Amino acid sequence: MKDQASLLKSIETLYQQQLELQGDPSDPCSPLLAKLMRIDTIPFCFYGHHSSIPFSAEGDIGGETFQTWCFRIEAIHKQEKNVLLSLLQPFTIYGEPAGWMEEIYALKRTDCLIAQPVPSISSLSCLNIDLMKRDIIMEPKW
C-alpha cells in the first residue's frame, strides 16, 4: 500500500509540474516555465506489474489507428484511484508511425483518452521533453 501511495504522489508531482508549463508565453501573467519551455506536456511511459516492457495503448484518429507507449496526464481521480491519460502519437524521423520506443523521434498530442487504475501501475518513467518540440520536416527530393 505504501508503494501505491508513493506512486500516486509521484503522479501528482508530475501533474503539478505539467500545470506549470501551461499558459500563453506572450502573457505576462503566465508561469515562467510556460515562457521558457513553450510546451504544455511532460511525456512519460509506465510499466505494469511483472512486465519489463512499457504499457501500450491503441488510439484512433480519423479512422487511422496507432499504437503508443507515451502518455500525458489529463486528470487525477483520487477517489476512484485512477488517472485520465491522453495518448501521445509517436513518429519516426521520417514522419511515419513509430513501431517501437527506440524509433520515436517526435510525439504529438491527441484527443484519445484512457482511464488507467493507479494500482495497475508499478512504475513510470519521464521521457525527453524535446520529443514534444521536434518538427518533422519532409523536403522533396530534387
XYZ file of C-alpha atoms in Angstrom:
142
model
C 0.000 0.000 0.000
C 2.895 2.337 0.753
C 4.246 1.836 -2.775
C 0.880 2.825 -4.254
C 0.800 5.951 -2.083
C 4.286 6.981 -3.208
C 3.422 6.235 -6.834
C 0.290 8.376 -6.578
C 2.405 11.155 -5.026
C 4.832 10.893 -7.966
C 1.952 11.134 -10.429
C 0.583 14.176 -8.605
C 4.021 15.839 -8.642
C 4.383 15.178 -12.364
C 0.904 16.604 -12.966
C 1.684 19.752 -10.948
C 4.893 20.281 -12.919
C 2.947 19.876 -16.133
C 0.434 22.501 -14.978
C 3.333 24.917 -14.514
C 4.073 24.573 -18.238
C 0.585 25.668 -19.281
C -0.127 29.217 -20.313
C 0.404 31.674 -23.129
C 4.120 32.507 -23.494
C 3.219 36.061 -24.544
C 1.027 36.646 -21.464
C 2.962 38.434 -18.705
C 0.868 36.599 -16.070
C 1.755 33.114 -17.347
C 4.162 30.983 -15.317
C 7.837 31.415 -16.146
C 8.183 27.800 -17.307
C 5.446 28.336 -19.911
C 7.501 31.192 -21.344
C 10.751 29.259 -21.335
C 9.641 25.819 -22.498
C 6.806 26.692 -24.905
C 5.208 23.265 -24.452
C 2.498 22.045 -22.094
C 3.212 18.326 -21.849
C 5.615 16.155 -19.893
C 5.599 12.845 -21.773
C 6.039 9.615 -19.853
C 5.673 5.876 -20.155
C 4.721 3.439 -17.426
C 5.092 -0.195 -16.571
C 2.616 -2.701 -15.199
C 3.381 -5.239 -12.510
C 5.527 -8.152 -13.681
C 6.261 -6.529 -17.052
C 9.596 -5.415 -18.439
C 8.099 -3.597 -21.416
C 6.155 -0.332 -21.229
C 2.368 -0.396 -21.209
C 0.925 0.297 -24.649
C -2.455 1.541 -25.803
C -4.144 1.882 -29.156
C -5.701 5.113 -30.367
C -7.779 6.137 -33.363
C -7.551 9.416 -35.261
C -9.839 9.799 -38.248
C -10.132 6.057 -38.798
C -6.354 5.539 -38.616
C -5.221 3.506 -35.624
C -1.885 3.916 -33.911
C -0.109 2.281 -31.004
C 1.697 4.250 -28.334
C 3.686 3.830 -25.157
C 3.708 7.567 -24.413
C 1.138 9.432 -22.365
C 0.179 12.784 -20.848
C -1.680 13.230 -17.554
C -5.018 14.971 -18.055
C -6.578 14.478 -14.607
C -6.132 12.563 -11.370
C -9.156 10.978 -9.672
C -8.024 10.153 -6.138
C -11.360 8.736 -5.001
C -11.504 6.248 -7.887
C -7.721 5.692 -7.713
C -7.229 6.232 -11.424
C -5.655 8.748 -13.768
C -7.019 10.080 -17.030
C -4.323 9.938 -19.694
C -4.170 11.232 -23.217
C -2.272 9.229 -25.803
C 0.729 10.817 -27.485
C 1.170 9.682 -31.070
C 4.773 8.596 -31.783
C 6.539 9.309 -35.081
C 9.870 8.316 -36.592
C 12.292 10.822 -38.066
C 10.647 10.114 -41.438
C 7.188 11.133 -40.232
C 5.869 7.575 -40.131
C 4.223 5.979 -37.091
C 6.887 4.611 -34.751
C 6.801 0.853 -34.279
C 8.750 0.803 -31.017
C 10.158 3.113 -28.358
C 13.645 3.264 -29.894
C 12.212 4.641 -33.157
C 10.464 7.649 -31.618
C 11.706 10.980 -32.909
C 8.677 13.164 -32.127
C 5.402 12.975 -30.198
C 2.110 14.701 -30.994
C -0.792 15.230 -28.603
C -4.087 13.568 -29.473
C -7.644 13.714 -28.143
C -7.601 9.966 -27.415
C -8.109 9.317 -23.699
C -7.853 6.315 -21.415
C -8.535 5.883 -17.703
C -5.790 3.891 -16.006
C -6.160 2.465 -12.480
C -3.212 3.506 -10.310
C -2.931 0.056 -8.651
C -2.124 -1.472 -12.062
C 0.950 0.773 -12.457
C 4.223 -0.371 -10.918
C 6.475 2.462 -12.099
C 6.659 5.361 -14.515
C 9.448 6.967 -16.465
C 9.513 10.503 -17.827
C 10.611 10.875 -21.424
C 12.672 13.609 -23.029
C 10.561 16.758 -23.190
C 12.234 17.656 -26.506
C 10.149 14.938 -28.167
C 7.197 17.348 -27.925
C 9.096 20.191 -29.650
C 10.512 18.379 -32.651
C 9.076 19.056 -36.068
C 9.296 16.512 -38.840
C 10.416 18.306 -41.975
C 9.996 16.450 -45.203
C 11.858 18.024 -48.077
C 11.220 16.885 -51.607
C 13.923 15.084 -53.492
C 15.402 17.153 -56.291
